[in-house]
Short mmCIF file of C-alpha atoms in Angstrom, two decimals:
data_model
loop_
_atom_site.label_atom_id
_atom_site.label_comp_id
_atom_site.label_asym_id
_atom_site.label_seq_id
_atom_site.Cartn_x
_atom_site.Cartn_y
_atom_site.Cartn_z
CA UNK A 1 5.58 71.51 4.78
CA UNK A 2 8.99 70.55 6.41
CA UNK A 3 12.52 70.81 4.40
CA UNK A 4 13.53 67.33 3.39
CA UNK A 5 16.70 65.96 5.81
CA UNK A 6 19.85 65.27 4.75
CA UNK A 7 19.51 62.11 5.92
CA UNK A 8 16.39 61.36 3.66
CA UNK A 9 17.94 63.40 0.62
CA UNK A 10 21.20 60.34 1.36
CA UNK A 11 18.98 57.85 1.15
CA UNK A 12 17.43 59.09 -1.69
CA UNK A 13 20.82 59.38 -3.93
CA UNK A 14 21.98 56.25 -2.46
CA UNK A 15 18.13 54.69 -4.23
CA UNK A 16 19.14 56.43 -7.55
CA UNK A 17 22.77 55.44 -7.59
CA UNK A 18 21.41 51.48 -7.05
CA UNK A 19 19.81 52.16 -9.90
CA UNK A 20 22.44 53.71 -12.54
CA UNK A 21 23.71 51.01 -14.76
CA UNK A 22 26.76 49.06 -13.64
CA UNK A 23 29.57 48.63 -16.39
CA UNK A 24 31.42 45.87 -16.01
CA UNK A 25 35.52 46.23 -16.11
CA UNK A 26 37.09 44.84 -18.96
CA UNK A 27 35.54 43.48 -21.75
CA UNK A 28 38.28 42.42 -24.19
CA UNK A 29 36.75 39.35 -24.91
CA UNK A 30 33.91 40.90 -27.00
CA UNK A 31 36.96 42.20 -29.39
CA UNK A 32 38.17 39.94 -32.38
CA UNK A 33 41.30 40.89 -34.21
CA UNK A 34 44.63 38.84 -35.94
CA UNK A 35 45.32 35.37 -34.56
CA UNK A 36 48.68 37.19 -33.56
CA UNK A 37 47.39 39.97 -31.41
CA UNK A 38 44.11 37.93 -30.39
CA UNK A 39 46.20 36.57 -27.34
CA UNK A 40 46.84 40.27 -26.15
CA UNK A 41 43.34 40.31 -25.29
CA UNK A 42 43.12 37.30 -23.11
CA UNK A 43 41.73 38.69 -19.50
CA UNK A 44 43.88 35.91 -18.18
CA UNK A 45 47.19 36.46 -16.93
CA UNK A 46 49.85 38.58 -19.43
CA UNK A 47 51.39 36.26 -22.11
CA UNK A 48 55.03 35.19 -21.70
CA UNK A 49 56.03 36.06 -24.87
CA UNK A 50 55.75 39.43 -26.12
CA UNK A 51 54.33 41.21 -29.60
CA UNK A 52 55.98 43.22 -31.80
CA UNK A 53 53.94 46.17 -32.88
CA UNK A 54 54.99 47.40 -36.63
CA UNK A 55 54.15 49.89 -38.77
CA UNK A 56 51.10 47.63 -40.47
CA UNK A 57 48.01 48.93 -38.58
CA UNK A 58 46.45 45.95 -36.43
CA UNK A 59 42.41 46.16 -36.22
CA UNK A 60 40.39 45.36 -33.42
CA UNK A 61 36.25 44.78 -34.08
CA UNK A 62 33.33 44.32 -31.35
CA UNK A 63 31.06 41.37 -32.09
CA UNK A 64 28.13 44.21 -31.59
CA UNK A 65 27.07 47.47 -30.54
CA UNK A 66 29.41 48.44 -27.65
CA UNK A 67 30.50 51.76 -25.43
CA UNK A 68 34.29 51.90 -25.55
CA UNK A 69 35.25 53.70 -22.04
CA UNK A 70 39.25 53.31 -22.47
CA UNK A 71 41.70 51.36 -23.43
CA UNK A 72 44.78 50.44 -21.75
CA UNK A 73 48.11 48.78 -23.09
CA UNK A 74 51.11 46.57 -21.23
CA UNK A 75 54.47 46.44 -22.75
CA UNK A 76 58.34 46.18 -22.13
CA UNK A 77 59.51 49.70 -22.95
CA UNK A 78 59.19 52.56 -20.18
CA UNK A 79 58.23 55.19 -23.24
CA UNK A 80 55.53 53.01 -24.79
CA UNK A 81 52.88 56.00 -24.74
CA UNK A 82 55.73 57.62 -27.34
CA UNK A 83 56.42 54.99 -29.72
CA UNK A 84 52.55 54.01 -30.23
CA UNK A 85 49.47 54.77 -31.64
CA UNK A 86 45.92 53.94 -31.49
CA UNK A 87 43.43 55.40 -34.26
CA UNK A 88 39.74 54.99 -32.96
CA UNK A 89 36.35 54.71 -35.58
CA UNK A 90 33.65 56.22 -33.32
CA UNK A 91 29.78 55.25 -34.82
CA UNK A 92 28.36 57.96 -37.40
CA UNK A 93 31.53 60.02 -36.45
CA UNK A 94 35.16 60.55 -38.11
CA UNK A 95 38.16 58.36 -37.04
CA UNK A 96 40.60 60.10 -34.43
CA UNK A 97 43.84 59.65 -32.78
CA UNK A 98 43.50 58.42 -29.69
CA UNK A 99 46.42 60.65 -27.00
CA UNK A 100 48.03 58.37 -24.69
CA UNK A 101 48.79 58.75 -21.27
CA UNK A 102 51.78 57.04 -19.07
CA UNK A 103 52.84 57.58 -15.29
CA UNK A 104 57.06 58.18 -15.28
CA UNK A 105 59.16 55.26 -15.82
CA UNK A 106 56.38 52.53 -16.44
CA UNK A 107 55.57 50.13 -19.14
CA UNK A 108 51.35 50.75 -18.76
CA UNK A 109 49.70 53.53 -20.89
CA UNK A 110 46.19 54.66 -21.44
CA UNK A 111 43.92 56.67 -22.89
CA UNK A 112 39.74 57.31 -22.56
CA UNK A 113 37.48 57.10 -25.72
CA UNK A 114 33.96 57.65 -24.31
CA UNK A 115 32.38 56.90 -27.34
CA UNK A 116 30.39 54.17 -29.02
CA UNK A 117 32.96 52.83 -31.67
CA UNK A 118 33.14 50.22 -34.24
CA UNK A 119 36.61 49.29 -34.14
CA UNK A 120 40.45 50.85 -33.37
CA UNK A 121 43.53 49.90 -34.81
CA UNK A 122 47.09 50.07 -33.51
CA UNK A 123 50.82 50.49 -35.25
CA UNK A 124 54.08 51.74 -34.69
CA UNK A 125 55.44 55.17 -36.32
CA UNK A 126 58.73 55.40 -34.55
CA UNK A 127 61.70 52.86 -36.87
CA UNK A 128 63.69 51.21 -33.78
CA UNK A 129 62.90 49.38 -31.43
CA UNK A 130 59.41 48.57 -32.15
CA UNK A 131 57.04 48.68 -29.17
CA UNK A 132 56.47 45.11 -27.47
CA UNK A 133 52.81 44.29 -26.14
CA UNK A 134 52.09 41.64 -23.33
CA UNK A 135 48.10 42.60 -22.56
CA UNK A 136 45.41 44.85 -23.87
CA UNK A 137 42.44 45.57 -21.84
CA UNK A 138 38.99 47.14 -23.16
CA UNK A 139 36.95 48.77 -20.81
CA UNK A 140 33.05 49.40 -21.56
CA UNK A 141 29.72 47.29 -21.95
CA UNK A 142 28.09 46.08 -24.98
CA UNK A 143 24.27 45.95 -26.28
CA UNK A 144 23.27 43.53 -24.02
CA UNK A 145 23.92 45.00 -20.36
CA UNK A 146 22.59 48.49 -22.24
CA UNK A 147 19.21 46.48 -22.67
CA UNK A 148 19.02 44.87 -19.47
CA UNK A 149 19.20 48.85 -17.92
CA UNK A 150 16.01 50.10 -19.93
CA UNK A 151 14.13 49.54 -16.96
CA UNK A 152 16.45 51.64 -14.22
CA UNK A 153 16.99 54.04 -16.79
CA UNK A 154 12.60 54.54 -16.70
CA UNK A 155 13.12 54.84 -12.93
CA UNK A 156 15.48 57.70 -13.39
CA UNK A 157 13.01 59.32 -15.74
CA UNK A 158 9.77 59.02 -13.35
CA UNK A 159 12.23 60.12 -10.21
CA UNK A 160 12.62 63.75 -12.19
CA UNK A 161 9.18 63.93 -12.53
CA UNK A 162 9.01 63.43 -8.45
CA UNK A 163 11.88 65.92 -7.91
CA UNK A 164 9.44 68.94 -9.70
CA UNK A 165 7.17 68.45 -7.04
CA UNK A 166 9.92 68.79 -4.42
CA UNK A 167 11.26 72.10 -6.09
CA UNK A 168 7.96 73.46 -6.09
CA UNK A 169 7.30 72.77 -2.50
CA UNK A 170 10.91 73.77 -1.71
CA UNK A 171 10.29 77.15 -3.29
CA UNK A 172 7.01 77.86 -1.39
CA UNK A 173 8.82 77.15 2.02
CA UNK A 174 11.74 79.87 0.57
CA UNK A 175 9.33 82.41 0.12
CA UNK A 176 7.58 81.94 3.51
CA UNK A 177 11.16 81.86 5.12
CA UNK A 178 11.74 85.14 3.05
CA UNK A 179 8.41 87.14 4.56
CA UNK A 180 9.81 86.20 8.49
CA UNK A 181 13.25 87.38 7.27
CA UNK A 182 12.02 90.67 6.30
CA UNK A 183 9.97 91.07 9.30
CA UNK A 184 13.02 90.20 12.04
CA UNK A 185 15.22 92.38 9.78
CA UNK A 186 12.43 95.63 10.33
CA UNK A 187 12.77 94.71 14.06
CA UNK A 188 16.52 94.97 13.82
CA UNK A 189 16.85 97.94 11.97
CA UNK A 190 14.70 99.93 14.70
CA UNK A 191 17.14 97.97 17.54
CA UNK A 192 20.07 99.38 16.04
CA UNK A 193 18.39 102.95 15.39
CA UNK A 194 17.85 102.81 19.48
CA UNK A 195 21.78 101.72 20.18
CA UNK A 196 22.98 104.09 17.78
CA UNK A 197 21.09 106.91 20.11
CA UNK A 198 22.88 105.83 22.96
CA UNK A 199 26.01 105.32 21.02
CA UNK A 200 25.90 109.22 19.97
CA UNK A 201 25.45 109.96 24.04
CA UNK A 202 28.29 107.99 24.98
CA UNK A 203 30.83 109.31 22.36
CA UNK A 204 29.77 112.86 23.51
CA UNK A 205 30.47 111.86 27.16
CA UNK A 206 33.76 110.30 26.09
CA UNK A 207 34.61 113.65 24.57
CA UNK A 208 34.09 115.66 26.93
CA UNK A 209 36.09 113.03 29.17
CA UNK A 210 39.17 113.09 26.84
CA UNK A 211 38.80 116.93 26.77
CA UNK A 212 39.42 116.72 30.35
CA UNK A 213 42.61 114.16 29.91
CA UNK A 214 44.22 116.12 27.70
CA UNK A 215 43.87 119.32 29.94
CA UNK A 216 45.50 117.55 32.71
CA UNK A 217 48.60 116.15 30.45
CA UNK A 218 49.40 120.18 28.89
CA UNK A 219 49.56 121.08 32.64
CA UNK A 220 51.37 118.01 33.69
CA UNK A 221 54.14 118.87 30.31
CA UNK A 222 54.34 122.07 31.32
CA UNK A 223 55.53 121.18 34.88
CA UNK A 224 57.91 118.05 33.54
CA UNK A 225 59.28 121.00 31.14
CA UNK A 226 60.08 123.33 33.89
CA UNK A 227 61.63 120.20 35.75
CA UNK A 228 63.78 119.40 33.16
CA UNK A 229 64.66 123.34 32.54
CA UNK A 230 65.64 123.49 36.22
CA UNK A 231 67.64 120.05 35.79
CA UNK A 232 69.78 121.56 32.44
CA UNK A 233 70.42 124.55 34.36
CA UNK A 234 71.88 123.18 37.31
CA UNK A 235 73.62 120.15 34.91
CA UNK A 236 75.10 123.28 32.94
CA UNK A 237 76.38 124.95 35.97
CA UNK A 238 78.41 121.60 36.88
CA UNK A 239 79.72 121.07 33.21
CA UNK A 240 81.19 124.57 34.41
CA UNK A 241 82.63 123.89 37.08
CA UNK A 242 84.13 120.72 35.43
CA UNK A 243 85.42 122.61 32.52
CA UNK A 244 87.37 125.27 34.37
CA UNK A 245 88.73 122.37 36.45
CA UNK A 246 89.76 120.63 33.21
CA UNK A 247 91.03 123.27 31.46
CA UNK A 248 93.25 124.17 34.62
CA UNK A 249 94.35 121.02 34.01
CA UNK A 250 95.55 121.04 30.84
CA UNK A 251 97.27 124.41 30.76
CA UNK A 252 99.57 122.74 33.82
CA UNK A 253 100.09 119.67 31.59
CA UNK A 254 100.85 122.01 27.93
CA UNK A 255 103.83 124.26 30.68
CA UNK A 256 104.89 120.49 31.46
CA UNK A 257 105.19 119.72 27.43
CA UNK A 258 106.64 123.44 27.11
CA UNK A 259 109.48 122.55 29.40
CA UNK A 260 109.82 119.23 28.31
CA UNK A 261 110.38 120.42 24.42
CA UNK A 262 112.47 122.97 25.83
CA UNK A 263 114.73 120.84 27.00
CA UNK A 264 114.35 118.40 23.89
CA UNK A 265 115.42 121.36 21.60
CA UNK A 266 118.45 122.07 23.54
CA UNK A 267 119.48 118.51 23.29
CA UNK A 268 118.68 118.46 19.98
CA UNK A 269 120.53 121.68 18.82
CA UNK A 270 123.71 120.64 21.01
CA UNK A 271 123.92 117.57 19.11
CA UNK A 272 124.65 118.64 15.65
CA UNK A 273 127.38 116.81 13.76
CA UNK A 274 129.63 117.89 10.27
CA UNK A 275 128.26 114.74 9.06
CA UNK A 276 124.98 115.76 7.12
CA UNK A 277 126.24 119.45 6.41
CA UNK A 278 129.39 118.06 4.40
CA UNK A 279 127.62 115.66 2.54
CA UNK A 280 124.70 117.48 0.49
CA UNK A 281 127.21 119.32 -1.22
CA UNK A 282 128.79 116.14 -2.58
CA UNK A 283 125.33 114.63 -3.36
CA UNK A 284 123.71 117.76 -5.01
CA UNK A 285 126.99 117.27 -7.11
CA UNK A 286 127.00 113.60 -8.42
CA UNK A 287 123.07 114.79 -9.08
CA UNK A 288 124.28 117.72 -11.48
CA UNK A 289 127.23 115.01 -13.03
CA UNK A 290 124.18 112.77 -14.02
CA UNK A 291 122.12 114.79 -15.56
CA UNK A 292 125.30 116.40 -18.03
CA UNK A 293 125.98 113.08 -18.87
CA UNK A 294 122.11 111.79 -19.54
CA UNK A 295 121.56 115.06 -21.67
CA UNK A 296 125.58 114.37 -23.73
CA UNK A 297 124.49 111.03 -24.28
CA UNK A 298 120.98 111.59 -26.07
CA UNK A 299 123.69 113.00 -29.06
CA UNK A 300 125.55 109.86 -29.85
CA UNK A 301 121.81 107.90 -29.49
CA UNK A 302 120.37 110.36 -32.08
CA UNK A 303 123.25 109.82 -34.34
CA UNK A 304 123.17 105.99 -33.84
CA UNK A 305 119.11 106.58 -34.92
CA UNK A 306 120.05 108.52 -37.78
CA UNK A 307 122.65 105.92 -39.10
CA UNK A 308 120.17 103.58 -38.97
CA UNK A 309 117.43 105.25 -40.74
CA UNK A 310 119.78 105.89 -43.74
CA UNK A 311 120.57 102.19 -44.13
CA UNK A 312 116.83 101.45 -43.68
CA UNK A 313 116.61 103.60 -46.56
CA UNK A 314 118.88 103.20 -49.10
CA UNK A 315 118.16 99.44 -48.63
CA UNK A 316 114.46 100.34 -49.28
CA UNK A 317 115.41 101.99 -52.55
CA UNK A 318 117.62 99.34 -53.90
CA UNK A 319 114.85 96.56 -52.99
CA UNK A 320 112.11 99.04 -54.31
CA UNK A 321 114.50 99.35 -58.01
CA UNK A 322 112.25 97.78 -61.00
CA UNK A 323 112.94 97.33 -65.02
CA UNK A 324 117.15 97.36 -64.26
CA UNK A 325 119.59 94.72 -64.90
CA UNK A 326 121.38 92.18 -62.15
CA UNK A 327 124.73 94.64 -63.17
CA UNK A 328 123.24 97.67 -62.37
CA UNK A 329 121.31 96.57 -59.55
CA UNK A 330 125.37 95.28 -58.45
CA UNK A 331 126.85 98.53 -59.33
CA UNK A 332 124.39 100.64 -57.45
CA UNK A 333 124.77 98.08 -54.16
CA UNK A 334 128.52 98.50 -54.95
CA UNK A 335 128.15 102.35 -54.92
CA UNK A 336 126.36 102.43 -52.02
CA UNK A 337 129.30 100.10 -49.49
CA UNK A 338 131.58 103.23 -48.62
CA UNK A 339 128.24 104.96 -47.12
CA UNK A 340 127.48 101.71 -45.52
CA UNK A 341 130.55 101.81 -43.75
CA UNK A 342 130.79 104.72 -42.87
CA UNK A 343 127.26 104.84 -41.09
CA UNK A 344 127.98 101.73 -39.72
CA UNK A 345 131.39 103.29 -38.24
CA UNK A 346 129.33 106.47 -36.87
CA UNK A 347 127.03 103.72 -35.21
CA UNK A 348 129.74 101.62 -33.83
CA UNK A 349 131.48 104.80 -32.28
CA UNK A 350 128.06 106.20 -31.30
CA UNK A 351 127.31 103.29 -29.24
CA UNK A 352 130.60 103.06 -27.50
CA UNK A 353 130.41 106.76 -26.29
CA UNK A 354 126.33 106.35 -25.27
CA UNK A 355 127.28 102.78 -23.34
CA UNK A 356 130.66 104.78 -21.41
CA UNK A 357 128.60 107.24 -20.54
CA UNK A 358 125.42 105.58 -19.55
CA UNK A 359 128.51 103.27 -17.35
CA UNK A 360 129.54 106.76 -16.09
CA UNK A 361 125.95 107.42 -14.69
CA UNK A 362 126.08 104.30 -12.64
CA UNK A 363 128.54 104.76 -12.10
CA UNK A 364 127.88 108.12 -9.80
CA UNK A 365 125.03 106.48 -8.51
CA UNK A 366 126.59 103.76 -7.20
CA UNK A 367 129.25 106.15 -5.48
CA UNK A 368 126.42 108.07 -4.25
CA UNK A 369 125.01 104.60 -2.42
CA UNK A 370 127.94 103.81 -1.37
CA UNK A 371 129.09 106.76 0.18
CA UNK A 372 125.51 107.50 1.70
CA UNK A 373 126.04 103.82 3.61
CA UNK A 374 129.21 104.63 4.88
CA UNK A 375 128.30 108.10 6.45
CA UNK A 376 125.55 106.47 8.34
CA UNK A 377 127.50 104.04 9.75
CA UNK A 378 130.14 106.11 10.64
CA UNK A 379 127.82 108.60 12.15
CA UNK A 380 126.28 106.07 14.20
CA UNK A 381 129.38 104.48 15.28
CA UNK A 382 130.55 107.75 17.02
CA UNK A 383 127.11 108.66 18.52
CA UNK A 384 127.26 104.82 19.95
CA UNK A 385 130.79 105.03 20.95
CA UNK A 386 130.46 108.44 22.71
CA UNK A 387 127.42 107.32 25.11
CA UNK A 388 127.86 107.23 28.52
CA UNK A 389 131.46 108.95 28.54
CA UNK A 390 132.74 111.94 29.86
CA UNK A 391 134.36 112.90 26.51
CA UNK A 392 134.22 117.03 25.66
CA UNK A 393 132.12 118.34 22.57
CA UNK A 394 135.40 119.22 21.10
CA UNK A 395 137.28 115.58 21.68
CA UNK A 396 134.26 113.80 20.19
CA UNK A 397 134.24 116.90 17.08
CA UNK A 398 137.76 115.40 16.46
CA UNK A 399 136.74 111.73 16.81
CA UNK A 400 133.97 112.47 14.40
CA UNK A 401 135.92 114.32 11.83
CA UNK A 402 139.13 111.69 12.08
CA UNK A 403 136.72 109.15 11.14
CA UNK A 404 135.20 110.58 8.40
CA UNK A 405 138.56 111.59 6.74
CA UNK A 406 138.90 108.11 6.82
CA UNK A 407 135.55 107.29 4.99
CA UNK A 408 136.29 109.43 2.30
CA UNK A 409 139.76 108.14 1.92
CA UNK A 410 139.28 104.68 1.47
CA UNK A 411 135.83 106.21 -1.05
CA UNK A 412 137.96 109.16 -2.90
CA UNK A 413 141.33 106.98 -3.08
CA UNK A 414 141.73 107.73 -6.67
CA UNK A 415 141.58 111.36 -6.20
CA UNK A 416 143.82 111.69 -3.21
CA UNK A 417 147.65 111.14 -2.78
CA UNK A 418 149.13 108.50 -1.08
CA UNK A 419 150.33 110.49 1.35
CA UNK A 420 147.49 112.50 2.37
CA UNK A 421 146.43 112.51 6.51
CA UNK A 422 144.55 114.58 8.07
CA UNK A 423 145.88 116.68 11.07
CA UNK A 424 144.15 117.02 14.45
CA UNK A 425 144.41 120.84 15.84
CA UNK A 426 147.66 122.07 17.95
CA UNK A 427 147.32 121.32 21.42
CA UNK A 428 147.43 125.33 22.25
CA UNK A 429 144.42 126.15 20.31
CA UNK A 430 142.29 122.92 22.02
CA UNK A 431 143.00 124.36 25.41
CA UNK A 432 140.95 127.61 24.09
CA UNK A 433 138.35 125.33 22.82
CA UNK A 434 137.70 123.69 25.34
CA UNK A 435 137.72 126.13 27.57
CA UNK A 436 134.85 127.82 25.32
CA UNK A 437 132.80 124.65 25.23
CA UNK A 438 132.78 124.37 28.87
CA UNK A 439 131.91 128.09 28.81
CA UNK A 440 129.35 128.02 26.35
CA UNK A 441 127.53 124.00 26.68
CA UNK A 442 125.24 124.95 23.55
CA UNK A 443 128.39 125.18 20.78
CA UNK A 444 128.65 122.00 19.03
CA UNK A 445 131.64 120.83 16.80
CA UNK A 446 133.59 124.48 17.41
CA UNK A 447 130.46 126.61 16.05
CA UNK A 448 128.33 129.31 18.39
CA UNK A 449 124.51 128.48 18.56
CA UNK A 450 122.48 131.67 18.03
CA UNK A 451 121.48 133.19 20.82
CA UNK A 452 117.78 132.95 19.76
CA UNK A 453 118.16 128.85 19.69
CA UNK A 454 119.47 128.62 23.04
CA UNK A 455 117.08 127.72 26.02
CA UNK A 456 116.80 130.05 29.46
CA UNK A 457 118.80 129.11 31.99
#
């Protein structure tokens, strides 16, 4: 026996779907309720004027036996699925609520009752604003269209009987198919015994092949290795060369540097000036001032502290005084005045020796600034005056040292006379000094450089 087609088995369906019983759409007309929601169920177009669903249940009956499929409701609010609901009666079977459905931002819900029912009622739960209706539409058949499909429904009955046979034909052709797949897979195992024979051969010859290969690449290695050995050697022999070359080099550039710093430390040395030498003594000195004065005033701060404390606490005791009378409370304030002033004196003076002292310390460090400011400048103006001119060490040693006597007049006024001036040195002795600076180039400001800081001729 052949396998049926598909095209026959299509044909076949397409017989048995002619057949199935065709439910009309909407049967709301079959439904009787109130005269005031009796218009919602016109299958006309959607009334003009609204209803108002409360909270008193509305009932809906079927003139006769009917299949409810769904219902579906038409209103003015967007969330009407929300603010309504529909209880359903089912035949020989307990009421239930019926869930709601609603696509985003519309005003049509629905929900699917599959069931034969006797009747369904609608209300409102939520207080404000009550739901407004415009069309309800019931979707099923009734008793009538059920009868007039007794006789396709018979059809579908004898057309099971018909699809036995088929199975039982259906299997018979299964089994024979199963004895010629059974054979054809015997036939195949003993193919692939036979290729897997000459699989076995050829992996042996491909062994003995790659046995071969990898001979030939060790040897090959080895004589890349010896390449490369030969290649380091003579690349190490260059690097060599290279590196004595380099390093000759650089030992003619560091005698260049030598020289160079040799001649930068003679410079250096011959250019000393009084400047920084005289000057550490007088800072190391306004330093030590400071520090007498920051520990001698921590003595009137402790006794400004102490004063304080005292009148913290005899005010604390008279406050604290219970159980005495306004005259002794007076007497003991009275009592206590002449230690009041007297701490209060011991604080006064305290504070005026801590705040001319603390003044003092500024003071120093101002003069310290100020002084520090002036020797710069003055050092720099004779350095900048003295380029390029064929002044003497010793002329520009007196230029340097008239200048700073200046400084520190005009800075130490108040500790010098009014007739102090400083003297440059007799004319006899500068002959001998200059005659030793031209002898001796290194000496700076009439003092000998140690031999050991003087450069080879």
């Amino acid at each position: 026996m052949n396998l049926i087609t598909t095209e026959e088995l299509d044909a076949t369906l397409e017989e048995y779907d002619a057949k199935l019983p065709k439910i009309d759409g909407i049967k709301s007309i079959l439904w009787k309720t109130t005269n005031q929601c009796q218009v919602l169920l016109n299958e006309s177009a959607a009334i003009t004027k609204p209803v108002k669903i409360t909270g008193a249940a509305k009932r809906f009956t079927p003139n006769g036996l009917f299949y409810l499929e769904y219902l579906s409701f038409n209103g003015t609010s967007p969330r009407l699925a929300n603010s309504l609901t529909v209880i359903v009666k089912p035949v020989d079977a307990p009421i239930f609520t019926l869930k709601l459905k609603s696509n985003k931002d519309t005003t049509f819900s629905f929900g699917f009752v599959r069931k034969f029912c006797e009747w369904f009622e609608i209300y409102s739960t939520v207080s404000s604003p009550k739901p407004l209706l415009t069309k309800i539409n019931v979707y099923g058949t009734d008793s009538v269209q059920l009868t007039n499909f007794a006789n396709d429904i018979e059809f579908i009955i004898h057309s099971r009987d018909n699809f036995e046979s088929i199975k039982e034909e259906l299997k018979k052709e299964i089994t024979d198919s199963t004895t010629k797949h059974i054979a054809l897979t015997e036939q195949n195992t003993e193919l692939n015994r036979t290729v897997t024979t000459y699989h076995l051969e050829l992996n042996r010859l491909e062994k003995l092949l790659e046995n071969s290969q990898t001979q030939l690449q060790e040897e090959s290695s080895k004589l890349i290795q010896l390449k490369l050995e030969a290649n380091h050697a003579e690349e190490r022999l260059t690097s060599a060369s290279n590196n004595i070359t380099q390093l000759q080099e650089t030992s003619d550039e560091l005698n260049k540097n030598i020289s160079v710093l040799n001649s930068e430390l003679k410079k250096l040395t011959s250019d000393k000036n009084l400047i920084s030498d005289e000057y550490g003594p007088y800072v190391k000195e306004g330093s030590s001032q400071a520090k007498v004065y920051s520990a001698l005033m921590t003595i009137p701060l402790a006794a400004i502290f102490f004063s304080i404390y005292q009148l913290y606490a005899g005010a604390s005791k008279l406050l604290a005084t219970e159980n005495q009378s306004a005259i002794e409370i007076l007497a003991a304030f009275i009592l206590r005045i002449p230690f009041a002033a007297i701490f209060g004196v011991a604080i006064y003076y305290s504070w005026k020796i801590a705040s001319a002292m603390i003044q003092r310390v500024f003071k120093i460090h101002s003069d310290r600034l100020t002084l520090a400011k002036l020797l710069v400048v003055a050092r720099e103006t004779v350095h900048s005056s003295a380029k390029n001119l064929s002044i003497t060490d010793h002329e520009k040693f007196q230029e340097q040292t008239s200048l700073k006597i200046e400084v520190l007049k005009s800075h130490m006024a108040r500790d010098l006379n009014e007739g102090f001036s400083y003297k440059p040195v007799p004319n006899q002795k500068q002959t001998v000094k200059e005659a030793s600076a031209e002898a001796s180039p290194e000496a700076v400001n009439d003092e000998l450089v140690p031999q050991d800081l003087r450069s080879p001729a």
